[in-house]
Coordinates of C-alpha atoms and ligand atoms in Angstrom, one line a residue:
M675 CA 18.3 0.5 -11.5
L676 CA 15.6 1.1 -8.3
R677 CA 16.2 -1.4 -6.0
I678 CA 13.2 -2.0 -3.6
T679 CA 13.9 -4.7 -0.6
P680 CA 11.2 -5.3 2.1
I681 CA 12.1 -5.5 5.6
A682 CA 10.0 -7.3 7.4
I683 CA 8.7 -5.6 10.8
L684 CA 6.3 -6.2 13.4
Q685 CA 3.8 -9.1 13.0
D686 CA 2.9 -8.8 9.6
N687 CA 4.4 -5.0 8.1
Y688 CA 6.9 -4.3 5.5
V689 CA 9.1 -1.3 5.6
W690 CA 10.1 -1.1 1.6
L691 CA 13.8 0.0 1.5
L692 CA 14.4 1.9 -1.9
E693 CA 18.0 2.0 -3.4
H694 CA 18.9 4.5 -6.5
N695 CA 21.6 7.0 -7.7
Q696 CA 23.5 5.6 -4.3
Q697 CA 21.0 7.3 -2.1
T698 CA 18.5 5.4 0.5
L699 CA 14.9 6.1 1.6
I700 CA 12.9 4.1 3.5
V701 CA 9.1 3.8 3.5
D702 CA 6.9 3.8 7.1
P703 CA 9.5 2.9 9.5
G704 CA 6.9 1.0 12.0
E705 CA 10.1 -0.2 13.7
A706 CA 13.8 0.9 14.1
Q707 CA 15.8 -1.9 15.3
P708 CA 15.2 -4.1 11.9
V709 CA 16.0 -1.4 9.7
L710 CA 18.9 -0.1 11.4
D711 CA 20.1 -3.9 11.3
Y712 CA 19.1 -4.1 7.3
L713 CA 21.5 -0.9 6.8
E714 CA 24.3 -1.9 9.0
Q715 CA 24.5 -5.1 7.6
H716 CA 24.3 -3.6 4.1
N717 CA 26.8 -0.8 4.8
L718 CA 24.2 1.7 3.9
K719 CA 23.3 5.5 4.9
L720 CA 19.8 6.6 4.9
D721 CA 19.1 9.8 3.1
Y722 CA 15.3 9.9 3.0
I723 CA 12.1 8.6 4.9
F724 CA 8.7 8.8 3.4
V725 CA 5.1 8.4 6.0
T726 CA 2.0 7.7 4.5
H727 CA 0.0 8.3 7.7
K728 CA -0.2 8.7 11.3
H729 CA -0.9 5.1 12.6
W730 CA 1.6 3.6 15.4
D731 CA 2.8 1.0 13.3
H732 CA 4.1 3.5 10.5
V733 CA 5.7 5.8 12.7
T734 CA 6.9 4.1 16.0
G735 CA 10.7 3.6 14.4
I736 CA 11.2 7.2 13.4
E737 CA 12.7 8.7 16.3
A738 CA 15.8 6.4 16.7
I739 CA 16.1 6.3 13.0
K740 CA 16.3 9.8 12.8
A741 CA 18.8 9.5 16.3
A742 CA 20.8 6.9 14.0
F743 CA 20.4 9.0 10.7
P744 CA 20.4 13.3 11.8
D745 CA 20.8 14.0 8.2
S746 CA 18.0 11.7 6.6
I747 CA 15.1 13.9 5.5
L748 CA 11.3 12.8 6.6
Y749 CA 9.0 13.9 3.9
G750 CA 5.7 12.7 6.0
T751 CA 1.5 13.5 5.4
G752 CA 0.6 17.5 6.6
H753 CA -2.6 16.3 7.8
F754 CA -1.4 15.3 11.0
D755 CA 1.5 16.2 13.3
I756 CA 4.0 13.2 12.4
P757 CA 7.3 13.3 14.5
C758 CA 10.3 14.5 13.4
R759 CA 8.7 15.6 10.1
D760 CA 11.0 17.9 8.0
I761 CA 8.8 18.3 5.2
A762 CA 4.7 18.1 5.4
L763 CA 2.9 17.2 2.2
L764 CA -0.7 17.4 1.4
G765 CA -0.8 15.8 -2.0
G766 CA -0.6 17.5 -5.1
E767 CA 3.3 17.9 -4.8
S768 CA 5.7 16.9 -7.3
L769 CA 9.2 16.0 -5.5
E770 CA 12.9 15.2 -7.3
L771 CA 14.6 12.9 -4.9
M772 CA 16.8 9.9 -5.8
G773 CA 17.0 10.9 -9.4
L774 CA 13.4 9.9 -9.6
N775 CA 10.5 12.1 -10.2
W776 CA 7.5 11.6 -7.5
K777 CA 3.8 12.5 -7.3
V778 CA 2.2 12.9 -3.9
W779 CA -1.4 11.5 -3.7
H780 CA -4.0 12.4 -1.3
T781 CA -6.1 9.6 -0.6
P782 CA -8.1 9.8 2.2
G783 CA -10.3 7.0 3.4
H784 CA -8.6 4.8 5.8
T785 CA -7.1 7.6 7.6
L786 CA -8.2 11.1 6.8
D787 CA -4.2 12.5 6.5
H788 CA -3.3 9.3 4.0
I789 CA -0.8 10.1 1.1
V790 CA 0.8 7.8 -1.0
F791 CA 4.2 8.2 -3.4
H792 CA 3.9 7.3 -7.0
T793 CA 6.8 7.5 -8.9
Q794 CA 8.4 6.1 -12.9
T795 CA 11.3 4.8 -13.7
Q796 CA 12.3 3.8 -17.8
E797 CA 13.5 0.7 -17.9
D798 CA 16.6 -0.7 -20.6
N799 CA 13.9 -1.6 -23.0
G800 CA 12.4 1.7 -23.0
V801 CA 9.4 0.7 -21.1
V802 CA 8.0 2.8 -18.4
Q803 CA 7.2 1.2 -15.1
D804 CA 5.0 2.7 -12.2
Y805 CA 5.5 2.7 -9.0
V806 CA 3.0 3.2 -5.7
F807 CA 4.0 3.0 -2.0
S808 CA 0.3 2.9 -0.8
G809 CA 0.3 2.3 3.2
D810 CA -2.6 1.1 4.1
N811 CA -4.9 2.3 1.5
I812 CA -4.8 -0.6 -0.7
F813 CA -3.8 -4.2 -0.1
A814 CA -3.2 -7.3 -2.3
C815 CA -6.9 -8.6 -2.5
G816 CA -8.4 -5.7 0.4
C817 CA -7.8 -2.4 1.5
G818 CA -7.7 -1.0 5.1
R819 CA -10.1 -0.4 7.4
M820 CA -12.1 2.6 7.2
F821 CA -11.7 4.4 10.7
E822 CA -11.7 7.6 9.1
G823 CA -13.5 9.3 5.9
T824 CA -16.2 8.2 3.9
A825 CA -16.7 5.3 1.8
Q826 CA -17.4 8.0 -1.0
Q827 CA -13.7 9.4 0.1
F828 CA -12.1 5.8 0.3
H829 CA -13.8 4.2 -2.9
H830 CA -12.6 7.4 -5.0
S831 CA -8.9 7.0 -3.8
L832 CA -9.2 3.5 -4.6
Q833 CA -10.3 4.3 -7.9
S834 CA -7.9 6.7 -8.7
L835 CA -4.7 4.0 -7.9
M836 CA -6.7 1.9 -10.6
A837 CA -6.6 4.1 -13.1
L838 CA -2.8 3.9 -13.4
P839 CA -1.3 1.6 -15.9
L840 CA -2.4 -2.2 -15.5
H841 CA 1.2 -3.3 -14.9
T842 CA 1.7 -0.6 -12.0
K843 CA 3.6 -2.2 -9.1
L844 CA 1.6 -1.4 -5.7
Y845 CA 3.7 -1.6 -2.3
C846 CA 1.4 -1.7 0.1
T847 CA 2.7 -2.1 3.9
H848 CA 0.8 -5.6 5.5
E849 CA 1.2 -9.0 4.3
Y850 CA -2.7 -9.4 4.4
T851 CA -2.7 -11.4 1.2
L852 CA -3.9 -15.0 2.3
A853 CA -7.0 -13.5 4.8
N854 CA -7.9 -10.9 2.0
I855 CA -8.2 -13.8 -0.5
N856 CA -10.1 -16.3 1.8
F857 CA -12.7 -13.3 1.9
A858 CA -12.5 -12.1 -1.7
L859 CA -13.5 -15.5 -2.0
H860 CA -16.4 -15.2 0.2
I861 CA -17.7 -12.6 -2.1
E862 CA -16.7 -14.1 -5.5
P863 CA -16.4 -17.6 -5.1
N864 CA -16.4 -18.3 -8.9
N865 CA -13.5 -15.9 -9.7
T866 CA -10.7 -18.4 -11.0
Y867 CA -8.5 -15.5 -11.1
T868 CA -8.3 -15.4 -7.4
L869 CA -8.3 -19.2 -6.8
H870 CA -5.0 -19.0 -9.0
R871 CA -3.7 -16.3 -6.9
Q872 CA -4.2 -18.1 -3.7
D873 CA -2.5 -21.1 -4.9
V874 CA 0.4 -18.6 -5.8
S875 CA 0.1 -17.0 -2.9
Q876 CA 0.2 -19.8 -0.8
S877 CA 3.4 -21.0 -2.1
L878 CA 5.2 -17.9 -1.6
R879 CA 4.0 -17.8 2.1
N880 CA 5.0 -21.6 2.6
N881 CA 8.9 -20.5 1.4
A882 CA 8.3 -17.2 3.6
Q883 CA 8.4 -14.8 0.7
P884 CA 6.3 -11.8 0.5
T885 CA 3.4 -11.6 -1.8
L886 CA 3.7 -7.9 -2.5
P887 CA 4.3 -5.9 -4.4
T888 CA 1.2 -6.7 -6.3
T889 CA -0.1 -4.5 -9.4
V890 CA -2.8 -2.8 -10.7
A891 CA -4.3 -6.1 -13.0
D892 CA -4.0 -8.3 -10.5
E893 CA -6.2 -5.7 -8.2
L894 CA -8.8 -5.3 -11.2
K895 CA -9.2 -8.7 -11.5
S896 CA -9.7 -10.3 -8.0
N897 CA -9.9 -7.6 -5.3
P898 CA -13.6 -7.0 -4.4
F899 CA -13.3 -3.7 -3.5
V900 CA -11.8 -2.3 -6.4
R901 CA -14.8 -4.6 -8.3
C902 CA -18.1 -2.9 -6.7
D903 CA -19.6 -2.9 -10.4
Q904 CA -19.5 -6.4 -11.0
P905 CA -22.3 -8.6 -10.7
D906 CA -20.9 -11.2 -7.4
V907 CA -19.8 -8.3 -5.5
I908 CA -23.3 -6.3 -6.0
R909 CA -25.4 -9.4 -5.3
A910 CA -23.0 -10.2 -1.9
A911 CA -23.7 -6.6 -1.3
E912 CA -27.5 -6.8 -1.7
H913 CA -27.8 -10.3 0.0
F914 CA -25.8 -9.1 3.5
S915 CA -27.4 -5.8 3.6
G916 CA -30.8 -6.2 2.5
K917 CA -31.2 -3.2 0.2
V918 CA -31.0 -2.7 -3.6
M919 CA -27.5 -1.7 -4.5
G920 CA -26.9 1.6 -6.5
K921 CA -23.5 3.9 -7.1
P922 CA -20.8 1.3 -6.5
E923 CA -19.5 3.6 -3.0
E924 CA -22.4 1.9 -1.9
V925 CA -21.5 -1.6 -2.4
F926 CA -18.2 -0.5 -1.2
A927 CA -19.5 0.4 2.1
V928 CA -21.4 -2.9 2.4
I929 CA -18.1 -4.7 1.4
R930 CA -16.5 -3.2 3.9
Q931 CA -18.6 -3.6 6.8
M932 CA -18.4 -7.5 5.8
K933 CA -14.7 -7.8 5.5
D934 CA -14.8 -6.1 9.3
Q935 CA -17.2 -9.2 10.6
F936 CA -15.7 -11.4 8.2
Ligands
ZN1584 ZN1 -3.0 2.5 9.0

C-alpha cells in the first residue's frame, strides 16, 4: 500500500513523504529539519528525493538531507541546475522506483523548468488510483503565479492534468486553499460547489488538518483557472479587462492577472 504523509515546513508548504515497498521518497524539500525529524522519529531511511522546480522553498533542504542520507538519489528538473541532483529529468521519462511506475511531465507556466510526477496504484478492489505530485503548478482552487512562460503554456499544462481520471489525487505544495477559494468566489459567486468546498476546507483548517490532496474532479468543479470556458469566468475576465474574450488561454491570462492583484 502506498502511504503518503504531509510534513509541514516553512510558512505554508508541505513536503510529501511516500512509503511503498519498504522504500521512502520525499517531494520538494524546501526545509530540512522537519523532514529529518520525521524520518528519525519514524525510524525511516530516505531512498529518493523528487524536485519539481528551482524555487528556494522547494530546494533549500536538499543539501542537509543529502548529507544525512548520502545514498539517497535525487531526481529533479533538468531544465535548471538543482543542487545535488543525480538524475536530470526534462519530461517524457518513465521511471521505475519503489515498485511503482512513474511518468514525468514537463509542465511550464509557473516556471519554465517545472516538472510533475505521475504514478498509479492498483487498490485491493482492483480500482486504479492515479497520483500526481504537482509542485506549484495547480493548487486547490488555484494555480501558481506565472513567473515565467506564457499564459498559453500554463493553461496547456493545467489542461493536461485535468485530462487525467476524475478521482486522480493532486498533491500540490502549498496550503493556499482558503485564500484561493475567496478568489474563486469573487470570480464565480454562485458556484455552489465552491461554497461547499469553503465550508469543508474551513473546518479542516480549524482542526489544523491539511486541505490536500485535491482531486481533478474538485478542481474541474471549482477552480477558475481550469474553468476558463465557463460563462461566469469569461464574464469576470471581460469585466476586468474591458475586452471581449476569445480563447480560454486569454481568459486564463486575465484571471491570473486578477489573482495577482486580489
Ligand atoms: Zn514555485
